[in-house]
């Protein structure tokens, strides 16, 4: 299981260093930023599990960071705790009301009290099954909430992205290396969506298995899928040893003792848009997306391709 990530946004080096040293010693992975723009870049690339925000920053107010996180489907779930010297009533109302932060703590603070609040917030998110334990991407209820919102609108696209051959790879290389592949895939998805998508786009990871969900506008989603496949096929070989990478497959033995060759991992992607509807509930949309993705596996095999994408439902 990955360490939970905390983002500390603080422009005073002594306080930033104190928080990083303390929370690192408690077993968290800590990112720090002294400017708001840097914090937003971190959140778009590797969304944290929780954000500790100062209000007074050189380039923007911490409130603006919080509002930006709340505005994006990929980060709106992140718990926000303000640590600031601004303790006026109107400041608290902005932080707790407009930004919808979980806590507003005025400096000077008791670091053990802050830790207890952070721990409780992360425990609560874990109980709600909101984040995947390996990739820290939204999962379960957050994916369902996103799909539910799609069903009430028009002009959307949804991609179901599955890593073919992941189970065989994990059996051969071990679960720890398998988790590295999931982290790599999540990071790659975020990078591609940041490059070709918008802040309105969503990336999630299904609770079970190596399957991801991406939502975006149809035209952007097409470009995202194509770039994702190209980069995945180019870079996935780095997770194999030299022999397997060079020959392009790994050898496995089944229960009957028969040896077979399994190609290197690839992606199968099924894409649906609002034009493929109507879809009446989450289950119907999810099952249709999976049927579309399954067609992709067959098409890729027939065409001799690695990763492949299929657009549209079967009528």
CSV table of C-alpha atoms in Angstrom, one decimal:
chain,number,residue,atom,x,y,z
A,1,UNK,CA,0.0,0.0,0.0
A,2,UNK,CA,1.3,3.5,-0.9
A,3,UNK,CA,2.1,6.0,1.7
A,4,UNK,CA,-0.6,8.7,2.1
A,5,UNK,CA,0.5,12.0,0.5
A,6,UNK,CA,0.2,15.3,2.3
A,7,UNK,CA,0.7,18.6,0.5
A,8,UNK,CA,2.1,21.4,2.7
A,9,UNK,CA,1.7,24.9,1.2
A,10,UNK,CA,3.6,27.3,3.3
A,11,UNK,CA,5.9,30.2,2.4
A,12,UNK,CA,7.8,30.4,5.7
A,13,UNK,CA,10.7,27.9,5.4
A,14,UNK,CA,10.9,27.2,9.1
A,15,UNK,CA,7.2,26.2,9.4
A,16,UNK,CA,7.3,24.3,6.1
A,17,UNK,CA,10.4,22.4,7.2
A,18,UNK,CA,8.9,21.6,10.6
A,19,UNK,CA,5.7,20.2,9.0
A,20,UNK,CA,7.6,18.1,6.5
A,21,UNK,CA,10.0,16.6,9.0
A,22,UNK,CA,7.2,15.8,11.5
A,23,UNK,CA,4.8,14.3,9.1
A,24,UNK,CA,7.5,12.3,7.3
A,25,UNK,CA,8.5,10.9,10.6
A,26,UNK,CA,4.9,9.8,11.1
A,27,UNK,CA,5.0,7.7,7.9
A,28,UNK,CA,3.5,10.1,5.3
A,29,UNK,CA,4.9,11.2,2.0
A,30,UNK,CA,5.1,15.0,2.1
A,31,UNK,CA,5.2,17.5,-0.7
A,32,UNK,CA,5.9,21.1,-0.1
A,33,UNK,CA,5.3,24.3,-2.0
A,34,UNK,CA,6.0,27.9,-1.2
A,35,UNK,CA,3.9,29.3,-4.0
A,36,UNK,CA,0.3,28.7,-5.0
A,37,UNK,CA,1.0,27.9,-8.6
A,38,UNK,CA,3.6,25.2,-7.6
A,39,UNK,CA,1.0,23.7,-5.3
A,40,UNK,CA,-1.6,23.5,-8.1
A,41,UNK,CA,0.9,21.9,-10.5
A,42,UNK,CA,1.6,19.2,-7.8
A,43,UNK,CA,-2.1,18.6,-7.4
A,44,UNK,CA,-2.7,18.2,-11.1
A,45,UNK,CA,0.2,15.7,-11.6
A,46,UNK,CA,0.1,13.7,-8.3
A,47,UNK,CA,-3.0,14.7,-6.3
A,48,UNK,CA,-2.4,14.4,-2.6
A,49,UNK,CA,-4.6,12.7,0.0
A,50,UNK,CA,-4.8,15.9,2.0
A,51,UNK,CA,-3.7,19.6,1.7
A,52,UNK,CA,-2.4,21.8,4.5
A,53,UNK,CA,-2.7,25.4,3.2
A,54,UNK,CA,-1.5,28.7,4.4
A,55,UNK,CA,-3.5,31.7,3.3
A,56,UNK,CA,-0.8,34.4,2.8
A,57,UNK,CA,1.4,33.3,-0.2
A,58,UNK,CA,3.6,35.4,-2.5
A,59,UNK,CA,1.5,34.8,-5.7
A,60,UNK,CA,-2.0,34.0,-4.5
A,61,UNK,CA,-4.1,33.4,-1.5
A,62,UNK,CA,-4.5,29.9,-0.1
A,63,UNK,CA,-8.3,30.4,-0.6
A,64,UNK,CA,-7.7,30.5,-4.3
A,65,UNK,CA,-5.8,27.2,-4.2
A,66,UNK,CA,-8.7,25.7,-2.2
A,67,UNK,CA,-11.3,27.0,-4.7
A,68,UNK,CA,-9.3,25.6,-7.6
A,69,UNK,CA,-9.1,22.2,-5.9
A,70,UNK,CA,-12.9,22.2,-5.3
A,71,UNK,CA,-13.6,23.2,-8.9
A,72,UNK,CA,-11.9,20.1,-10.5
A,73,UNK,CA,-13.4,16.6,-10.5
A,74,UNK,CA,-10.0,15.2,-10.0
A,75,UNK,CA,-9.3,17.1,-6.7
A,76,UNK,CA,-12.6,18.2,-5.3
A,77,UNK,CA,-12.6,15.3,-2.8
A,78,UNK,CA,-9.2,16.3,-1.2
A,79,UNK,CA,-9.6,17.3,2.5
A,80,UNK,CA,-8.3,20.8,3.0
A,81,UNK,CA,-7.0,22.2,6.3
A,82,UNK,CA,-6.0,25.8,6.6
A,83,UNK,CA,-3.0,26.7,8.8
A,84,UNK,CA,-2.8,30.4,8.9
A,85,UNK,CA,-2.2,33.6,11.0
A,86,UNK,CA,-5.4,35.1,9.6
A,87,UNK,CA,-7.9,34.4,12.4
A,88,UNK,CA,-10.6,37.0,11.9
A,89,UNK,CA,-14.1,35.8,11.7
A,90,UNK,CA,-14.5,36.8,8.0
A,91,UNK,CA,-11.4,34.8,7.2
A,92,UNK,CA,-12.8,31.7,8.8
A,93,UNK,CA,-16.1,32.1,7.0
A,94,UNK,CA,-14.2,32.2,3.6
A,95,UNK,CA,-12.2,29.1,4.5
A,96,UNK,CA,-15.0,27.0,5.9
A,97,UNK,CA,-17.8,28.4,3.8
A,98,UNK,CA,-16.6,29.4,0.3
A,99,UNK,CA,-13.7,27.0,0.1
A,100,UNK,CA,-15.5,24.3,2.2
A,101,UNK,CA,-12.3,23.4,4.1
A,102,UNK,CA,-12.6,20.7,6.7
A,103,UNK,CA,-10.7,22.7,9.4
A,104,UNK,CA,-9.4,26.2,9.9
A,105,UNK,CA,-6.5,26.4,12.4
A,106,UNK,CA,-4.9,29.7,13.5
A,107,UNK,CA,-1.2,30.0,14.1
A,108,UNK,CA,0.5,29.3,16.4
A,109,UNK,CA,-0.6,25.7,16.4
A,110,UNK,CA,0.0,22.5,18.3
A,111,UNK,CA,1.6,20.1,15.8
A,112,UNK,CA,0.3,17.0,17.6
A,113,UNK,CA,-3.2,18.4,17.4
A,114,UNK,CA,-2.8,19.1,13.7
A,115,UNK,CA,-1.6,15.5,13.3
A,116,UNK,CA,-4.6,14.2,15.0
A,117,UNK,CA,-6.9,16.2,12.8
A,118,UNK,CA,-5.0,15.1,9.7
A,119,UNK,CA,-5.1,11.4,10.8
A,120,UNK,CA,-8.9,11.6,11.4
A,121,UNK,CA,-9.5,13.2,8.0
A,122,UNK,CA,-7.5,10.5,6.2
A,123,UNK,CA,-9.1,7.7,8.2
A,124,UNK,CA,-12.6,9.1,7.3
A,125,UNK,CA,-11.7,9.2,3.6
A,126,UNK,CA,-10.4,5.6,3.8
A,127,UNK,CA,-13.6,4.4,5.5
A,128,UNK,CA,-15.6,6.0,2.7
A,129,UNK,CA,-13.5,4.1,0.3
A,130,UNK,CA,-12.8,7.2,-1.7
A,131,UNK,CA,-9.2,6.6,-2.9
A,132,UNK,CA,-7.5,3.6,-4.4
A,133,UNK,CA,-4.9,2.3,-1.8
A,134,UNK,CA,-2.1,2.0,-4.5
A,135,UNK,CA,-2.6,4.9,-6.9
A,136,UNK,CA,-4.5,7.3,-4.6
A,137,UNK,CA,-6.9,8.0,-7.5
A,138,UNK,CA,-10.6,8.5,-6.8
A,139,UNK,CA,-12.5,5.2,-6.7
A,140,UNK,CA,-15.8,3.6,-5.7
A,141,UNK,CA,-18.3,6.3,-4.7
A,142,UNK,CA,-16.4,9.1,-6.3
A,143,UNK,CA,-16.4,7.3,-9.7
A,144,UNK,CA,-20.1,6.6,-9.3
A,145,UNK,CA,-20.7,10.3,-8.5
A,146,UNK,CA,-18.9,11.3,-11.6
A,147,UNK,CA,-20.8,8.9,-13.8
A,148,UNK,CA,-24.1,10.0,-12.3
A,149,UNK,CA,-23.3,13.6,-13.2
A,150,UNK,CA,-22.5,12.5,-16.8
A,151,UNK,CA,-25.9,10.9,-17.1
A,152,UNK,CA,-27.6,14.2,-16.4
A,153,UNK,CA,-25.8,16.1,-19.1
A,154,UNK,CA,-24.8,16.0,-22.8
A,155,UNK,CA,-21.5,16.3,-24.7
A,156,UNK,CA,-19.5,13.9,-22.5
A,157,UNK,CA,-17.2,11.0,-23.2
A,158,UNK,CA,-16.1,8.2,-20.9
A,159,UNK,CA,-13.2,5.8,-21.4
A,160,UNK,CA,-12.7,2.5,-19.6
A,161,UNK,CA,-8.9,1.8,-19.7
A,162,UNK,CA,-7.7,-1.7,-18.8
A,163,UNK,CA,-4.1,-3.1,-18.6
A,164,UNK,CA,-4.0,-6.4,-20.5
A,165,UNK,CA,-1.7,-9.0,-19.2
A,166,UNK,CA,-1.4,-7.4,-15.8
A,167,UNK,CA,-2.4,-10.4,-13.8
A,168,UNK,CA,0.2,-12.6,-15.6
A,169,UNK,CA,2.9,-10.0,-15.1
A,170,UNK,CA,2.1,-9.8,-11.4
A,171,UNK,CA,2.3,-13.6,-11.0
A,172,UNK,CA,5.7,-13.6,-12.7
A,173,UNK,CA,7.3,-10.4,-11.1
A,174,UNK,CA,5.4,-10.1,-7.8
A,175,UNK,CA,2.8,-7.9,-6.3
A,176,UNK,CA,5.2,-5.1,-5.4
A,177,UNK,CA,6.3,-4.6,-9.0
A,178,UNK,CA,2.7,-4.9,-10.0
A,179,UNK,CA,1.9,-1.9,-7.8
A,180,UNK,CA,4.7,0.0,-9.5
A,181,UNK,CA,2.9,-0.6,-12.9
A,182,UNK,CA,-0.4,0.7,-11.4
A,183,UNK,CA,1.4,3.8,-10.1
A,184,UNK,CA,3.1,4.3,-13.5
A,185,UNK,CA,-0.2,4.0,-15.3
A,186,UNK,CA,-1.9,6.5,-12.9
A,187,UNK,CA,0.9,9.0,-13.3
A,188,UNK,CA,0.9,8.6,-17.1
A,189,UNK,CA,-2.9,9.1,-17.2
A,190,UNK,CA,-2.7,12.3,-15.1
A,191,UNK,CA,0.2,13.6,-17.3
A,192,UNK,CA,-1.7,13.0,-20.5
A,193,UNK,CA,-4.9,14.5,-19.2
A,194,UNK,CA,-3.0,17.5,-17.9
A,195,UNK,CA,-1.5,17.9,-21.4
A,196,UNK,CA,-4.5,17.3,-23.6
A,197,UNK,CA,-7.5,17.7,-21.3
A,198,UNK,CA,-8.9,20.3,-19.0
A,199,UNK,CA,-9.6,20.9,-15.3
A,200,UNK,CA,-13.1,19.5,-15.8
A,201,UNK,CA,-11.8,16.1,-16.8
A,202,UNK,CA,-11.8,13.2,-14.3
A,203,UNK,CA,-9.4,10.2,-13.7
A,204,UNK,CA,-10.4,7.4,-11.4
A,205,UNK,CA,-9.2,3.8,-10.6
A,206,UNK,CA,-11.7,1.0,-10.1
A,207,UNK,CA,-11.5,-0.7,-6.7
A,208,UNK,CA,-10.6,-4.1,-8.2
A,209,UNK,CA,-8.2,-4.8,-11.0
A,210,UNK,CA,-6.0,-2.7,-13.3
A,211,UNK,CA,-8.9,-0.7,-14.8
A,212,UNK,CA,-9.1,3.1,-14.9
A,213,UNK,CA,-11.9,5.5,-15.8
A,214,UNK,CA,-11.4,8.8,-17.7
A,215,UNK,CA,-14.1,11.3,-18.5
A,216,UNK,CA,-13.7,14.3,-20.8
A,217,UNK,CA,-15.3,16.0,-23.9
A,218,UNK,CA,-15.4,13.5,-26.8
A,219,UNK,CA,-12.8,15.3,-29.0
A,220,UNK,CA,-10.3,15.6,-26.1
A,221,UNK,CA,-10.9,12.1,-25.0
A,222,UNK,CA,-10.0,10.7,-28.4
A,223,UNK,CA,-6.6,12.6,-28.3
A,224,UNK,CA,-6.1,11.5,-24.7
A,225,UNK,CA,-6.6,7.8,-25.5
A,226,UNK,CA,-4.3,7.9,-28.5
A,227,UNK,CA,-1.5,9.6,-26.6
A,228,UNK,CA,-2.0,7.2,-23.6
A,229,UNK,CA,-1.7,4.1,-25.8
A,230,UNK,CA,1.4,5.4,-27.6
A,231,UNK,CA,3.2,6.3,-24.4
A,232,UNK,CA,2.2,3.1,-22.6
A,233,UNK,CA,3.5,0.9,-25.4
A,234,UNK,CA,6.7,2.9,-25.6
A,235,UNK,CA,7.4,2.9,-21.8
A,236,UNK,CA,5.9,-0.3,-20.3
A,237,UNK,CA,8.9,-2.4,-21.3
A,238,UNK,CA,11.0,-0.6,-18.7
A,239,UNK,CA,9.1,-2.7,-16.1
A,240,UNK,CA,10.4,-6.0,-17.6
A,241,UNK,CA,13.8,-7.5,-17.4
A,242,UNK,CA,16.1,-7.3,-20.4
A,243,UNK,CA,15.2,-10.8,-21.8
A,244,UNK,CA,11.5,-10.3,-21.7
A,245,UNK,CA,11.7,-6.8,-23.0
A,246,UNK,CA,13.8,-7.9,-26.0
A,247,UNK,CA,11.8,-10.9,-27.0
A,248,UNK,CA,8.5,-9.1,-26.4
A,249,UNK,CA,6.8,-11.7,-24.2
A,250,UNK,CA,7.1,-13.7,-21.0
A,251,UNK,CA,6.8,-17.5,-20.7
A,252,UNK,CA,4.2,-18.9,-18.3
A,253,UNK,CA,3.2,-22.4,-17.4
A,254,UNK,CA,-0.5,-23.2,-16.9
A,255,UNK,CA,-2.0,-25.7,-14.5
A,256,UNK,CA,-1.6,-28.5,-17.0
A,257,UNK,CA,2.1,-27.8,-17.3
A,258,UNK,CA,1.9,-26.4,-20.7
A,259,UNK,CA,4.1,-23.4,-21.5
A,260,UNK,CA,2.8,-20.4,-23.4
A,261,UNK,CA,4.0,-17.0,-24.4
A,262,UNK,CA,2.2,-13.9,-23.1
A,263,UNK,CA,2.8,-10.6,-24.8
A,264,UNK,CA,4.0,-7.6,-22.9
A,265,UNK,CA,1.3,-5.6,-21.2
A,266,UNK,CA,-0.9,-3.3,-23.4
A,267,UNK,CA,-4.0,-1.3,-23.0
A,268,UNK,CA,-7.6,-2.0,-24.2
A,269,UNK,CA,-9.8,1.0,-24.1
A,270,UNK,CA,-13.6,1.3,-24.6
A,271,UNK,CA,-15.0,4.7,-25.2
A,272,UNK,CA,-18.6,5.8,-25.0
A,273,UNK,CA,-20.1,9.3,-25.5
A,274,UNK,CA,-23.5,10.8,-24.8
A,275,UNK,CA,-24.3,10.2,-28.5
A,276,UNK,CA,-24.2,6.4,-27.8
A,277,UNK,CA,-27.1,6.8,-25.3
A,278,UNK,CA,-29.5,7.2,-23.8
A,279,UNK,CA,-28.1,5.5,-20.7
A,280,UNK,CA,-30.6,5.2,-17.8
A,281,UNK,CA,-28.3,4.4,-14.9
A,282,UNK,CA,-24.7,3.8,-13.8
A,283,UNK,CA,-24.9,0.1,-14.2
A,284,UNK,CA,-26.1,0.2,-17.8
A,285,UNK,CA,-23.3,2.7,-18.8
A,286,UNK,CA,-20.6,0.8,-16.9
A,287,UNK,CA,-21.6,-2.6,-18.5
A,288,UNK,CA,-21.9,-1.1,-22.0
A,289,UNK,CA,-18.4,0.5,-21.6
A,290,UNK,CA,-17.0,-2.9,-20.6
A,291,UNK,CA,-18.6,-4.6,-23.6
A,292,UNK,CA,-17.1,-2.0,-25.8
A,293,UNK,CA,-13.7,-2.6,-24.2
A,294,UNK,CA,-14.0,-6.3,-24.7
A,295,UNK,CA,-14.5,-5.7,-28.4
A,296,UNK,CA,-11.2,-3.9,-28.4
A,297,UNK,CA,-9.3,-7.0,-27.2
A,298,UNK,CA,-10.7,-9.0,-30.1
A,299,UNK,CA,-10.0,-6.2,-32.7
A,300,UNK,CA,-6.4,-5.7,-31.4
A,301,UNK,CA,-5.8,-9.5,-31.7
A,302,UNK,CA,-7.2,-9.6,-35.3
A,303,UNK,CA,-5.1,-6.6,-36.4
A,304,UNK,CA,-1.9,-7.7,-34.6
A,305,UNK,CA,-1.9,-4.5,-32.5
A,306,UNK,CA,-0.7,-3.9,-29.0
A,307,UNK,CA,-2.9,-1.3,-27.3
A,308,UNK,CA,-6.1,-0.5,-29.1
A,309,UNK,CA,-9.3,1.6,-28.6
A,310,UNK,CA,-12.9,1.1,-29.7
A,311,UNK,CA,-15.4,3.9,-29.9
A,312,UNK,CA,-19.2,3.4,-29.6
A,313,UNK,CA,-21.6,0.8,-28.3
A,314,UNK,CA,-22.9,-2.2,-30.3
A,315,UNK,CA,-26.5,-1.6,-31.5
